[in-house]
Amino acid sequence: GAGVSQSPSNKVTEKGKDVELRCDPISGHTALYWYRQSLGQGLEFLIYFQGNSAPDKSGLPSDRFSAERTGGSVSTLTIQRTQQEDSAVYLCASSDRLAGGLEQYFGPGTRLTVT
Amino acid sequence: GEDVEQSLFLSVREGDSSVINCTYTDSSSTYLYWYKQEPGAGLQLLTYIFSNMDMKQDQRLTVLLNKKDKHLSLRIADTQTGDSAIYFCAESKSSASKIIFGSGTRLSIRP
């Protein structure tokens, strides 16, 4: 009965480096979402996966951001050439679309700090 | 466009009712949510309401929806110290689609 897990929980990186953030959704959940929460702000949608395909990637802020999902399970969000404005908490959520998909279950997030 | 707005802070006395308000702009929103975020904890769905409803009650929580004014509120009766958290109003067009969140209202409880 594990929930959504994310790794690492914290990441400090230098400006210009690439980072990979990982999300393990709840087993069997077909839908997976990435959001970003900047300090003092609400959650900003980044990308949505249904299975391994991404029907909505409208929230990715630039082409430095990409994400993939393999085996209908684990997803990786990659940020290339990180900038200071990328500093935020990156949240992953999953839902069971076959069961209606109404509730998105959120992971604890990865706090990314770009120095 | 899609936008959800809510006030940033609310302070209430323990035992009083808390009312958190929210407005949204997208008239095609089908689902409206209230999420709770406690310090050090993940985001948790508190309650939701379909756009064809105008009220939903769940124990101490009452959600009111005025679809004409695109106004959503969350009332917490008998507010307790454990209710201290950030409350996010959110909307989506369909289940399993992306959720648009407000900036969150930080609720603090006075003794």
mmCIF file of C-alpha atoms in Angstrom:
data_model
loop_
_atom_site.group_PDB
_atom_site.id
_atom_site.type_symbol
_atom_site.label_atom_id
_atom_site.label_comp_id
_atom_site.label_asym_id
_atom_site.label_seq_id
_atom_site.Cartn_x
_atom_site.Cartn_y
_atom_site.Cartn_z
ATOM 1 C CA GLY A 1 0.000 0.000 0.000
ATOM 2 C CA ALA A 2 2.852 2.415 -0.666
ATOM 3 C CA GLY A 3 2.010 5.891 -1.835
ATOM 4 C CA VAL A 4 3.717 7.981 -4.482
ATOM 5 C CA SER A 5 7.430 8.196 -3.841
ATOM 6 C CA GLN A 6 9.923 10.672 -5.240
ATOM 7 C CA SER A 7 13.681 10.827 -5.212
ATOM 8 C CA PRO A 8 15.801 12.532 -4.239
ATOM 9 C CA SER A 9 13.959 14.420 -1.523
ATOM 10 C CA ASN A 10 16.435 17.277 -1.808
ATOM 11 C CA LYS A 11 18.796 18.236 -4.596
ATOM 12 C CA VAL A 12 21.271 21.088 -4.646
ATOM 13 C CA THR A 13 22.943 21.695 -7.976
ATOM 14 C CA GLU A 14 25.080 24.317 -9.615
ATOM 15 C CA LYS A 15 23.678 26.530 -12.321
ATOM 16 C CA GLY A 16 24.212 24.973 -15.726
ATOM 17 C CA LYS A 17 24.185 21.352 -14.550
ATOM 18 C CA ASP A 18 21.552 18.795 -15.568
ATOM 19 C CA VAL A 19 19.307 17.121 -12.992
ATOM 20 C CA GLU A 20 16.996 14.119 -13.035
ATOM 21 C CA LEU A 21 14.051 13.781 -10.704
ATOM 22 C CA ARG A 22 12.302 10.458 -10.254
ATOM 23 C CA CYS A 23 8.722 9.550 -9.471
ATOM 24 C CA ASP A 24 7.331 6.140 -8.535
ATOM 25 C CA PRO A 25 3.538 6.275 -8.779
ATOM 26 C CA ILE A 26 1.108 4.114 -6.883
ATOM 27 C CA SER A 27 1.121 0.649 -8.418
ATOM 28 C CA GLY A 28 -1.548 0.307 -11.075
ATOM 29 C CA HIS A 29 -2.194 4.008 -11.488
ATOM 30 C CA THR A 30 -2.268 4.792 -15.178
ATOM 31 C CA ALA A 31 -2.127 8.582 -14.985
ATOM 32 C CA LEU A 32 0.916 10.489 -13.743
ATOM 33 C CA TYR A 33 1.390 14.229 -13.351
ATOM 34 C CA TRP A 34 4.271 16.561 -12.643
ATOM 35 C CA TYR A 35 3.727 19.912 -10.933
ATOM 36 C CA ARG A 36 6.082 22.595 -9.661
ATOM 37 C CA GLN A 37 5.596 24.661 -6.520
ATOM 38 C CA SER A 38 7.719 27.767 -6.246
ATOM 39 C CA LEU A 39 8.177 29.519 -2.914
ATOM 40 C CA GLY A 40 4.948 31.119 -1.763
ATOM 41 C CA GLN A 41 3.085 30.143 -4.901
ATOM 42 C CA GLY A 42 0.551 27.586 -5.930
ATOM 43 C CA LEU A 43 1.209 24.478 -7.913
ATOM 44 C CA GLU A 44 2.004 24.896 -11.583
ATOM 45 C CA PHE A 45 1.147 22.022 -13.918
ATOM 46 C CA LEU A 46 4.037 20.739 -16.014
ATOM 47 C CA ILE A 47 3.082 17.523 -17.816
ATOM 48 C CA TYR A 48 0.589 14.664 -17.741
ATOM 49 C CA PHE A 49 1.159 11.032 -18.739
ATOM 50 C CA GLN A 50 -1.464 8.472 -19.587
ATOM 51 C CA GLY A 51 0.459 5.230 -19.733
ATOM 52 C CA ASN A 52 3.746 6.029 -21.428
ATOM 53 C CA SER A 53 2.437 8.814 -23.625
ATOM 54 C CA ALA A 54 2.102 12.476 -22.699
ATOM 55 C CA PRO A 55 -1.135 13.914 -24.100
ATOM 56 C CA ASP A 56 -0.587 17.204 -22.292
ATOM 57 C CA LYS A 57 2.865 18.709 -21.914
ATOM 58 C CA SER A 58 1.635 22.276 -22.156
ATOM 59 C CA GLY A 59 3.074 23.297 -18.795
ATOM 60 C CA LEU A 60 6.735 22.581 -19.515
ATOM 61 C CA PRO A 61 8.311 26.044 -19.198
ATOM 62 C CA SER A 62 11.056 25.618 -21.791
ATOM 63 C CA ASP A 63 12.794 23.060 -23.954
ATOM 64 C CA ARG A 64 15.286 22.517 -21.128
ATOM 65 C CA PHE A 65 12.540 20.504 -19.433
ATOM 66 C CA SER A 66 11.638 17.004 -20.573
ATOM 67 C CA ALA A 67 10.002 13.977 -19.032
ATOM 68 C CA GLU A 68 9.533 10.360 -19.858
ATOM 69 C CA ARG A 69 7.672 7.441 -18.451
ATOM 70 C CA THR A 70 8.584 3.834 -19.028
ATOM 71 C CA GLY A 71 6.625 0.639 -18.498
ATOM 72 C CA GLY A 72 3.595 2.670 -17.515
ATOM 73 C CA SER A 73 5.201 3.190 -14.145
ATOM 74 C CA VAL A 74 8.290 5.201 -13.169
ATOM 75 C CA SER A 75 8.702 8.689 -14.576
ATOM 76 C CA THR A 76 11.782 10.874 -14.810
ATOM 77 C CA LEU A 77 11.720 14.671 -15.129
ATOM 78 C CA THR A 78 14.954 16.036 -16.569
ATOM 79 C CA ILE A 79 16.036 19.653 -16.405
ATOM 80 C CA GLN A 80 19.022 20.536 -18.560
ATOM 81 C CA ARG A 81 21.331 23.487 -17.974
ATOM 82 C CA THR A 82 19.551 24.408 -14.746
ATOM 83 C CA GLN A 83 18.900 28.052 -13.941
ATOM 84 C CA GLN A 84 18.239 29.686 -10.579
ATOM 85 C CA GLU A 85 14.592 30.224 -11.474
ATOM 86 C CA ASP A 86 14.228 26.433 -11.680
ATOM 87 C CA SER A 87 14.547 26.274 -7.891
ATOM 88 C CA ALA A 88 11.254 24.914 -6.578
ATOM 89 C CA VAL A 89 9.604 21.845 -5.124
ATOM 90 C CA TYR A 90 8.742 19.398 -7.890
ATOM 91 C CA LEU A 91 5.690 17.312 -7.083
ATOM 92 C CA CYS A 92 4.524 14.155 -8.756
ATOM 93 C CA ALA A 93 0.983 12.787 -8.528
ATOM 94 C CA SER A 94 -0.762 9.700 -9.835
ATOM 95 C CA SER A 95 -4.359 8.689 -10.288
ATOM 96 C CA ASP A 96 -6.272 5.609 -11.306
ATOM 97 C CA ARG A 97 -8.023 6.720 -14.464
ATOM 98 C CA LEU A 98 -9.745 3.372 -14.819
ATOM 99 C CA ALA A 99 -11.459 4.050 -11.485
ATOM 100 C CA GLY A 100 -12.521 7.536 -12.514
ATOM 101 C CA GLY A 101 -9.226 9.238 -11.782
ATOM 102 C CA LEU A 102 -10.763 12.003 -9.732
ATOM 103 C CA GLU A 103 -8.277 12.033 -6.898
ATOM 104 C CA GLN A 104 -4.649 12.716 -7.616
ATOM 105 C CA TYR A 105 -2.355 11.297 -4.954
ATOM 106 C CA PHE A 106 0.701 13.442 -4.411
ATOM 107 C CA GLY A 107 4.215 12.439 -3.491
ATOM 108 C CA PRO A 108 6.319 14.325 -0.926
ATOM 109 C CA GLY A 109 8.170 16.261 -3.620
ATOM 110 C CA THR A 110 11.774 16.937 -4.551
ATOM 111 C CA ARG A 111 13.141 20.261 -3.369
ATOM 112 C CA LEU A 112 15.512 21.528 -6.040
ATOM 113 C CA THR A 113 17.909 24.349 -5.241
ATOM 114 C CA VAL A 114 20.027 25.798 -8.028
ATOM 115 C CA THR A 115 23.006 27.799 -6.757
ATOM 116 C CA GLY B 1 -7.874 31.500 -19.627
ATOM 117 C CA GLU B 2 -7.496 29.415 -16.547
ATOM 118 C CA ASP B 3 -6.936 31.207 -13.275
ATOM 119 C CA VAL B 4 -7.772 30.450 -9.658
ATOM 120 C CA GLU B 5 -7.451 33.155 -7.017
ATOM 121 C CA GLN B 6 -7.655 33.062 -3.266
ATOM 122 C CA SER B 7 -6.531 35.228 -0.382
ATOM 123 C CA LEU B 8 -3.123 34.406 1.057
ATOM 124 C CA PHE B 9 -3.823 34.433 4.791
ATOM 125 C CA LEU B 10 -6.641 33.767 7.247
ATOM 126 C CA SER B 11 -6.456 33.843 11.033
ATOM 127 C CA VAL B 12 -9.282 32.514 13.196
ATOM 128 C CA ARG B 13 -9.810 31.792 16.851
ATOM 129 C CA GLU B 14 -9.879 28.163 17.945
ATOM 130 C CA GLY B 15 -13.462 26.910 18.006
ATOM 131 C CA ASP B 16 -14.721 29.488 15.501
ATOM 132 C CA SER B 17 -15.630 28.709 11.905
ATOM 133 C CA SER B 18 -13.116 29.343 9.135
ATOM 134 C CA VAL B 19 -14.282 30.379 5.704
ATOM 135 C CA ILE B 20 -11.796 30.284 2.855
ATOM 136 C CA ASN B 21 -12.897 31.841 -0.418
ATOM 137 C CA CYS B 22 -11.802 31.255 -3.982
ATOM 138 C CA THR B 23 -12.706 32.528 -7.422
ATOM 139 C CA TYR B 24 -11.972 30.888 -10.742
ATOM 140 C CA THR B 25 -12.267 32.061 -14.310
ATOM 141 C CA ASP B 26 -12.825 28.955 -16.417
ATOM 142 C CA SER B 27 -16.565 28.414 -16.868
ATOM 143 C CA SER B 28 -15.927 24.946 -18.292
ATOM 144 C CA SER B 29 -14.488 23.721 -15.004
ATOM 145 C CA THR B 30 -16.247 20.519 -14.078
ATOM 146 C CA TYR B 31 -14.550 19.588 -10.821
ATOM 147 C CA LEU B 32 -13.596 21.937 -8.025
ATOM 148 C CA TYR B 33 -11.332 20.822 -5.231
ATOM 149 C CA TRP B 34 -9.944 21.796 -1.893
ATOM 150 C CA TYR B 35 -6.506 20.409 -1.075
ATOM 151 C CA LYS B 36 -4.698 20.695 2.248
ATOM 152 C CA GLN B 37 -0.940 20.989 2.688
ATOM 153 C CA GLU B 38 0.467 20.617 6.180
ATOM 154 C CA PRO B 39 4.069 21.530 7.050
ATOM 155 C CA GLY B 40 6.386 18.733 6.010
ATOM 156 C CA ALA B 41 3.549 16.704 4.553
ATOM 157 C CA GLY B 42 2.322 16.108 1.060
ATOM 158 C CA LEU B 43 -0.704 17.624 -0.584
ATOM 159 C CA GLN B 44 -3.913 15.882 0.394
ATOM 160 C CA LEU B 45 -7.343 16.055 -1.205
ATOM 161 C CA LEU B 46 -9.831 17.316 1.402
ATOM 162 C CA THR B 47 -12.992 17.400 -0.623
ATOM 163 C CA TYR B 48 -14.329 18.128 -4.083
ATOM 164 C CA ILE B 49 -17.579 19.211 -5.689
ATOM 165 C CA PHE B 50 -19.003 18.735 -9.151
ATOM 166 C CA SER B 51 -19.967 21.875 -11.022
ATOM 167 C CA ASN B 52 -23.627 20.796 -11.148
ATOM 168 C CA MET B 53 -23.832 20.908 -7.344
ATOM 169 C CA ASP B 54 -24.088 23.979 -5.171
ATOM 170 C CA MET B 55 -23.263 22.512 -1.797
ATOM 171 C CA LYS B 56 -21.468 19.551 -0.294
ATOM 172 C CA GLN B 57 -21.097 18.752 3.385
ATOM 173 C CA ASP B 58 -18.621 16.331 4.874
ATOM 174 C CA GLN B 59 -18.431 16.310 8.676
ATOM 175 C CA ARG B 60 -16.921 19.686 9.683
ATOM 176 C CA LEU B 61 -16.400 20.748 6.078
ATOM 177 C CA THR B 62 -18.973 22.556 3.948
ATOM 178 C CA VAL B 63 -18.250 23.490 0.346
ATOM 179 C CA LEU B 64 -20.404 26.105 -1.369
ATOM 180 C CA LEU B 65 -20.304 26.701 -5.105
ATOM 181 C CA ASN B 66 -21.792 29.700 -6.870
ATOM 182 C CA LYS B 67 -21.317 28.761 -10.491
ATOM 183 C CA LYS B 68 -22.774 32.011 -11.809
ATOM 184 C CA ASP B 69 -20.170 34.050 -9.924
ATOM 185 C CA LYS B 70 -17.481 31.357 -10.248
ATOM 186 C CA HIS B 71 -17.016 31.465 -6.484
ATOM 187 C CA LEU B 72 -16.096 28.530 -4.270
ATOM 188 C CA SER B 73 -15.809 28.520 -0.500
ATOM 189 C CA LEU B 74 -14.707 26.088 2.164
ATOM 190 C CA ARG B 75 -16.133 26.378 5.649
ATOM 191 C CA ILE B 76 -14.468 24.530 8.500
ATOM 192 C CA ALA B 77 -16.678 24.351 11.568
ATOM 193 C CA ASP B 78 -15.202 24.348 15.089
ATOM 194 C CA THR B 79 -11.685 25.070 13.827
ATOM 195 C CA GLN B 80 -8.962 23.204 15.716
ATOM 196 C CA THR B 81 -5.208 23.702 15.947
ATOM 197 C CA GLY B 82 -4.782 20.652 13.729
ATOM 198 C CA ASP B 83 -6.508 22.555 10.935
ATOM 199 C CA SER B 84 -3.485 24.856 10.610
ATOM 200 C CA ALA B 85 -2.273 24.352 7.068
ATOM 201 C CA ILE B 86 -2.284 25.845 3.595
ATOM 202 C CA TYR B 87 -5.538 25.256 1.746
ATOM 203 C CA PHE B 88 -5.496 25.188 -2.038
ATOM 204 C CA CYS B 89 -8.524 25.767 -4.202
ATOM 205 C CA ALA B 90 -8.284 23.993 -7.559
ATOM 206 C CA GLU B 91 -10.269 23.127 -10.650
ATOM 207 C CA SER B 92 -10.146 20.768 -13.590
ATOM 208 C CA LYS B 93 -12.162 20.192 -16.733
ATOM 209 C CA SER B 94 -12.427 16.457 -16.283
ATOM 210 C CA SER B 95 -11.305 13.713 -13.986
ATOM 211 C CA ALA B 96 -7.746 12.674 -14.807
ATOM 212 C CA SER B 97 -6.956 15.981 -16.536
ATOM 213 C CA LYS B 98 -4.524 18.543 -15.180
ATOM 214 C CA ILE B 99 -5.552 20.466 -12.101
ATOM 215 C CA ILE B 100 -5.204 24.245 -11.951
ATOM 216 C CA PHE B 101 -4.351 25.384 -8.434
ATOM 217 C CA GLY B 102 -4.688 28.694 -6.636
ATOM 218 C CA SER B 103 -1.790 30.101 -4.649
ATOM 219 C CA GLY B 104 -3.113 28.724 -1.369
ATOM 220 C CA THR B 105 -4.531 30.283 1.798
ATOM 221 C CA ARG B 106 -2.478 29.888 4.956
ATOM 222 C CA LEU B 107 -4.861 29.258 7.852
ATOM 223 C CA SER B 108 -3.544 30.031 11.324
ATOM 224 C CA ILE B 109 -5.391 29.362 14.540
ATOM 225 C CA ARG B 110 -5.348 31.728 17.538
ATOM 226 C CA PRO B 111 -5.884 30.283 21.039
#
